[in-house]
Amino acid sequence: MAYQITVIKGDGIGPEIVDETIKVLDAVGEKYGHQFNYERVLMGGESIDAYGVPITDEAIAIAKKSDAVLLGAIGGDTTTSPWYQLSPNLRPEAGLLKIRKELGLFANLRPAYLYEELKGACPLKEEITKGGFDMMIMRELTGGIYFGDRKTEEVNGVMKATDILTYDENEIRRIAKWGFDIAMKRRKSVISVDKANVLDSSRLWRKVVEEVAKDYPEVKLEHMLVDNCAMQLVRDPKQFDVILTENMFGDILSDEASMVTGSIGMLSSASLAEGKFGLYEPSHGSAPDIAGTGKANPIATILSAAMMLRYSFDLDEEAAKIEAAVGQVLKEGYRTSDIYEEGTKKVTTSEMGSLIAQRV
Ligand code: NAD
């Protein structure tokens, strides 16, 4: 089958890690008889240099017509790059905000997976991480307290600030559906995280999630309060499969979960819209400090592409093949600089991409 992928290489290490990801996707295409068509558009600094804006309307139109977007990373050195002399709406990051909004990306997915070979980078005790862990944090991205009305005022001579947290049932339902769909492709367990003992928005969240759960009888649903979840992530991370939560809780919990996996170069992510559409990118930035040195780890982007195959194209076997190839290369002792330890074999960005593509 043919799939149309919009490719944004971006700035810094973006082009290097995306090139390696395309190498791996092409290996998958060849092995399984799929055709991945790539259409490149510019975003971030590269778009500012070419067109004076961080993303053009044409680029967004191309992305909208495609099946999914693959993104490297955008942005430069924020203290020295001329891009940061521009007004905020013209800086590289404004491109990212605009494309997220235009594409209606309302859910963020961040897996936290501990590879046996990299467990030395995990700050948790071995007795806790033994056997590894593999969870997916699903965070609502366009609602909640970050998007509510806010004000700072003086009341009777006292400064007072207010931030309003609202969710409507439709916002909750659409992300809950994605959460259960994803659980169906994994270990069929959803832990919905809220603060229903205090917040009305959380009580509605819980009610709607329970309604959606009725359509997924195979998935086990549990609820957990956010304060307990923060503790459980470091006490017993193995218990989690899919964590489903609102914007601010997810912001905090996903950073906590990524911390326990080790290197930033391994962390993939996705932002999802209604239907099957998604934008897939690594969790890290454009790392201008190592751009062009061959030190960038392409694995986060390659694993993001595996998620694209699984969640946007329903190519589960092909996605698993990429993940297994990454595991195999790590088992064989190959490491980019960021995850290098004595006794392992140091390779460049491009060598890492080729090794993974060969094992596919
Ligand atoms: P960063 O994630 O780019 O880098 C932080 C540190 O991690 C650096 O030392 C870097 O060398 C290292 N690192 C990151 N990715 C790596 C990889 N794949 N392999 C090996 N090492 C890696 O964060 P930063 O330095 O704060 O930001 C740099 C630029 O990226 C800024 O312009 C920022 O705005 C932008 N940024 C973009 C995105 C995005 O495109 N989604 C996300 C975050 C930051």
XYZ file of C-alpha atoms and ligand atoms in Angstrom:
404
model
C 0.000 0.000 0.000
C 1.086 3.630 -0.497
C 1.319 6.152 2.346
C 1.863 9.887 2.018
C 4.203 11.275 4.678
C 4.948 14.973 5.125
C 8.576 15.288 6.207
C 9.912 18.249 8.176
C 13.622 17.908 8.793
C 13.959 21.209 10.643
C 17.115 22.636 12.184
C 20.214 21.519 14.071
C 20.352 17.709 14.207
C 16.865 17.509 12.605
C 18.073 16.694 9.059
C 20.539 14.054 10.312
C 18.043 12.134 12.454
C 15.272 12.344 9.855
C 17.575 11.011 7.101
C 18.327 7.962 9.257
C 14.640 7.463 9.985
C 13.832 7.503 6.268
C 16.557 4.907 5.762
C 14.740 2.657 8.245
C 11.273 3.362 6.786
C 12.561 2.522 3.313
C 13.926 -0.775 4.635
C 10.449 -1.525 6.050
C 8.832 -0.536 2.735
C 11.118 -2.870 0.828
C 10.635 -5.813 3.185
C 6.854 -5.585 3.421
C 6.024 -4.146 -0.017
C 4.778 -0.714 1.110
C 5.414 2.525 -0.658
C 6.211 5.476 1.586
C 6.009 8.729 -0.392
C 7.735 11.654 1.283
C 6.925 15.283 0.611
C 9.336 17.661 2.258
C 8.206 20.982 3.699
C 10.139 23.541 5.725
C 9.490 24.640 9.291
C 11.372 26.550 11.975
C 14.662 28.272 11.216
C 14.984 26.683 7.772
C 11.600 28.178 6.808
C 12.500 31.584 8.279
C 15.667 31.640 6.163
C 13.779 30.651 3.000
C 10.441 32.482 3.391
C 10.713 34.850 6.366
C 8.087 32.907 8.388
C 8.460 29.779 10.558
C 5.888 27.889 8.484
C 3.968 28.795 5.332
C 0.290 28.154 4.630
C 1.372 25.979 1.680
C 3.390 23.774 4.023
C 0.384 23.362 6.307
C -1.878 22.547 3.361
C 0.531 19.803 2.257
C 0.635 18.373 5.796
C -3.173 18.371 5.985
C -3.462 16.360 2.795
C -0.995 13.698 3.910
C -1.512 10.592 6.068
C 0.959 11.659 8.767
C 3.796 14.076 9.519
C 7.338 13.098 10.479
C 9.270 15.871 12.204
C 12.931 16.087 13.234
C 13.302 19.141 15.462
C 13.323 22.881 15.032
C 15.093 25.825 16.618
C 18.638 27.069 17.088
C 20.850 28.280 19.891
C 18.464 30.618 21.666
C 21.211 33.012 22.796
C 23.241 33.351 19.590
C 20.925 32.535 16.674
C 19.503 35.547 14.757
C 16.137 33.702 14.655
C 15.669 34.722 18.303
C 16.043 38.432 17.503
C 12.704 38.204 15.695
C 9.360 38.903 17.353
C 7.971 35.805 19.144
C 5.375 35.055 16.442
C 8.141 34.777 13.823
C 10.558 32.601 15.809
C 11.109 28.893 14.974
C 8.867 27.571 17.794
C 5.918 29.599 16.476
C 5.898 27.218 13.498
C 5.387 24.284 15.824
C 2.540 25.969 17.680
C 0.875 26.892 14.403
C 1.087 23.447 12.826
C -0.217 21.792 16.038
C -3.208 24.114 16.026
C -3.908 23.864 12.287
C -3.725 20.082 12.318
C -5.994 19.818 15.373
C -3.494 17.800 17.397
C -5.183 17.352 20.757
C -3.444 14.352 22.309
C 0.199 13.819 23.088
C 1.694 10.362 23.373
C 4.948 9.699 25.132
C 6.169 6.185 25.691
C 8.523 5.419 28.571
C 10.367 2.179 27.938
C 13.376 0.841 29.759
C 15.840 -1.127 27.644
C 17.698 -3.757 29.662
C 20.964 -2.628 28.012
C 20.499 1.010 29.117
C 19.280 0.391 32.628
C 22.504 1.904 33.995
C 21.099 5.324 32.995
C 17.921 4.773 35.050
C 18.087 6.462 38.453
C 15.764 3.894 40.081
C 17.007 0.916 42.096
C 17.465 -2.347 40.211
C 14.902 -4.154 42.404
C 12.286 -1.687 41.101
C 13.239 -1.803 37.405
C 14.037 -5.523 37.154
C 12.320 -6.910 34.067
C 12.013 -3.385 32.593
C 8.893 -1.283 32.134
C 6.897 -0.167 29.133
C 4.245 2.502 29.475
C 2.528 5.056 27.293
C 1.517 8.412 28.707
C -1.360 10.010 26.902
C -1.814 13.683 27.722
C -4.626 15.972 26.605
C -2.964 18.861 24.795
C -5.400 21.622 23.925
C -7.676 22.041 26.954
C -7.526 22.374 30.709
C -5.878 25.026 32.816
C -3.243 26.031 30.229
C -6.010 27.212 27.889
C -8.565 28.553 30.371
C -9.251 32.206 31.130
C -6.728 33.806 33.429
C -6.348 37.139 35.156
C -4.299 38.943 37.756
C -6.082 41.703 39.649
C -5.969 43.697 42.828
C -8.880 42.998 45.166
C -9.152 45.185 48.285
C -5.465 46.068 48.026
C -4.379 42.404 47.690
C -2.986 40.948 44.466
C -4.961 37.957 43.264
C -4.351 35.626 40.299
C -6.859 33.209 38.762
C -6.439 30.395 36.224
C -9.548 28.551 35.146
C -9.541 24.805 34.484
C -12.353 23.580 32.226
C -13.057 20.498 30.154
C -16.166 19.639 28.226
C -17.290 16.071 27.706
C -16.369 16.069 24.000
C -12.767 17.013 24.721
C -12.556 14.163 27.220
C -14.335 11.623 25.020
C -12.095 12.073 21.970
C -8.861 11.559 23.905
C -10.330 8.695 25.919
C -11.168 6.911 22.640
C -7.563 7.267 21.449
C -6.385 6.003 24.846
C -8.503 2.848 24.641
C -7.618 2.286 20.967
C -3.945 2.424 21.900
C -4.471 0.110 24.879
C -6.086 -2.427 22.497
C -2.776 -2.553 20.601
C -0.822 -2.990 23.843
C -1.505 -4.828 27.123
C -5.168 -3.721 27.308
C -4.948 -1.695 30.469
C -5.780 1.986 31.006
C -5.077 3.888 34.195
C -6.944 7.179 34.040
C -5.324 9.799 36.234
C -7.294 12.627 37.825
C -7.946 14.477 41.059
C -11.595 13.484 41.377
C -11.541 13.776 45.173
C -11.261 17.566 44.743
C -11.939 18.815 41.210
C -15.245 18.900 39.302
C -13.357 18.742 35.998
C -11.810 15.472 37.206
C -15.196 14.055 38.209
C -16.492 14.745 34.688
C -13.260 13.249 33.283
C -13.856 10.059 35.281
C -17.515 9.810 34.241
C -16.803 10.238 30.508
C -13.827 7.837 30.578
C -16.092 5.228 32.190
C -18.683 5.745 29.448
C -16.062 5.293 26.711
C -14.714 2.193 28.485
C -18.048 0.428 27.877
C -17.148 0.243 24.165
C -13.888 -1.524 25.031
C -14.882 -4.497 27.225
C -11.472 -6.143 26.757
C -9.623 -3.190 28.294
C -9.206 -3.049 32.053
C -9.838 0.472 33.363
C -8.626 1.781 36.713
C -8.601 5.292 38.141
C -5.701 6.765 40.067
C -5.330 10.106 41.798
C -2.530 12.197 40.336
C -0.574 12.497 43.595
C -0.595 8.721 43.984
C 0.413 8.298 40.315
C 3.464 10.527 40.814
C 4.551 8.202 43.645
C 3.718 4.968 41.828
C 5.810 5.965 38.790
C 8.977 5.710 40.869
C 7.756 3.007 43.285
C 6.437 0.489 40.737
C 6.585 1.690 37.093
C 5.858 -1.835 35.819
C 2.175 -1.573 36.780
C 1.457 0.989 34.029
C 0.427 0.281 30.438
C -1.545 3.329 29.159
C -1.815 6.363 31.442
C -4.619 8.651 30.296
C -4.699 12.138 31.743
C -5.471 15.812 31.311
C -3.077 18.520 30.182
C -1.285 19.767 33.306
C -1.133 16.396 35.075
C 0.235 14.873 31.860
C 2.808 17.623 31.459
C 4.271 16.819 34.856
C 3.900 13.021 34.805
C 5.377 12.602 31.315
C 8.545 14.445 32.334
C 8.781 12.318 35.455
C 8.349 9.132 33.410
C 10.915 10.153 30.795
C 13.461 10.895 33.517
C 13.368 7.289 34.683
C 14.231 5.919 31.219
C 17.674 7.510 30.853
C 18.751 9.311 27.664
C 16.769 12.001 25.904
C 18.033 10.612 22.575
C 15.818 7.532 23.056
C 12.479 9.243 23.747
C 9.905 9.222 20.985
C 6.600 11.070 20.908
C 3.484 11.688 18.876
C 0.679 14.225 18.733
C -2.627 12.891 17.495
C -5.704 14.388 15.853
C -9.196 13.051 15.267
C -9.216 9.934 13.064
C -5.840 8.348 12.406
C -3.773 11.452 11.686
C -0.702 12.222 13.769
C 2.547 14.160 13.907
C 5.506 12.056 15.023
C 8.678 13.546 16.457
C 11.360 12.893 19.067
C 10.842 14.404 22.534
C 14.149 16.247 22.357
C 15.019 19.513 20.603
C 17.364 20.356 17.735
C 20.546 20.013 19.831
C 22.467 22.746 17.969
C 25.491 22.013 20.212
C 26.115 18.694 18.412
C 24.640 19.373 14.942
C 26.856 18.065 12.146
C 29.185 16.129 14.474
C 27.668 12.662 13.953
C 26.926 12.480 17.688
C 23.132 12.746 17.470
C 21.181 9.661 18.463
C 18.542 8.991 15.762
C 16.689 6.336 17.812
C 14.018 8.651 19.300
C 12.986 9.693 15.783
C 13.164 6.138 14.446
C 10.930 4.942 17.311
C 8.551 7.836 16.581
C 8.292 6.529 13.009
C 7.462 3.082 14.430
C 4.577 4.704 16.325
C 3.473 6.347 13.070
C 3.266 2.925 11.420
C 1.316 1.450 14.333
C -1.125 4.235 15.177
C -1.657 6.140 11.916
C -1.214 3.304 9.383
C -2.215 0.239 11.482
C 1.029 -1.498 10.442
C 1.562 -3.229 13.780
C 3.951 -5.926 12.599
C 6.155 -3.427 10.769
C 6.268 -1.164 13.844
C 7.256 -4.090 16.045
C 9.978 -4.965 13.528
C 11.557 -1.515 13.902
C 11.375 -1.715 17.697
C 12.941 -5.172 17.646
C 15.712 -3.917 15.323
C 16.501 -1.101 17.777
C 16.591 -3.611 20.649
C 18.845 -5.916 18.627
C 21.356 -3.174 17.793
C 21.537 -2.170 21.460
C 21.983 -5.823 22.460
C 24.858 -6.102 20.006
C 26.535 -3.259 21.887
C 26.261 -0.368 19.413
C 25.832 3.075 20.991
C 25.801 6.695 19.876
C 27.831 9.106 22.047
C 24.943 10.031 24.381
C 24.384 6.427 25.526
C 27.984 5.229 25.206
C 29.517 3.306 28.101
C 32.917 1.645 28.330
C 32.881 -1.776 26.716
C 30.295 -0.832 24.070
C 30.899 0.141 20.412
C 30.583 3.835 19.622
C 28.922 4.629 16.277
C 27.872 7.799 14.431
C 24.322 8.928 13.696
C 24.499 7.516 10.200
C 26.051 4.213 11.272
C 23.300 3.762 13.874
C 20.609 4.378 11.225
C 22.226 1.872 8.847
C 22.576 -0.782 11.563
C 18.882 -0.513 12.451
C 17.825 -0.498 8.782
C 19.910 -3.634 8.130
C 18.283 -5.473 11.051
C 14.830 -4.597 9.731
P 17.723 19.811 23.248
O 16.790 18.671 23.518
O 17.916 20.179 21.844
O 19.163 19.436 23.863
C 19.371 19.213 25.254
C 20.666 18.383 25.415
O 20.434 17.037 24.972
C 21.827 18.900 24.565
O 23.033 18.714 25.270
C 21.817 18.015 23.341
O 23.084 17.869 22.741
C 21.302 16.702 23.904
N 20.508 15.959 22.905
C 19.249 16.264 22.479
N 18.870 15.385 21.559
C 19.864 14.503 21.385
C 20.064 13.370 20.549
N 19.122 12.945 19.696
N 21.235 12.710 20.632
C 22.183 13.095 21.482
N 22.075 14.163 22.308
C 20.928 14.853 22.248
O 17.208 21.035 24.119
P 17.724 22.548 24.154
O 19.208 22.579 24.023
O 17.086 23.130 25.312
O 17.088 23.218 22.860
C 17.770 23.389 21.611
C 16.809 23.979 20.600
O 15.762 23.038 20.336
C 16.111 25.261 21.059
O 16.002 26.129 19.963
C 14.726 24.784 21.484
O 13.763 25.785 21.408
C 14.502 23.695 20.474
N 13.499 22.682 20.847
C 12.739 22.204 19.836
C 11.817 21.198 20.091
C 11.019 20.641 18.936
O 11.395 20.804 17.791
N 9.919 19.952 19.200
C 11.672 20.677 21.383
C 12.492 21.176 22.400
C 13.416 22.185 22.106
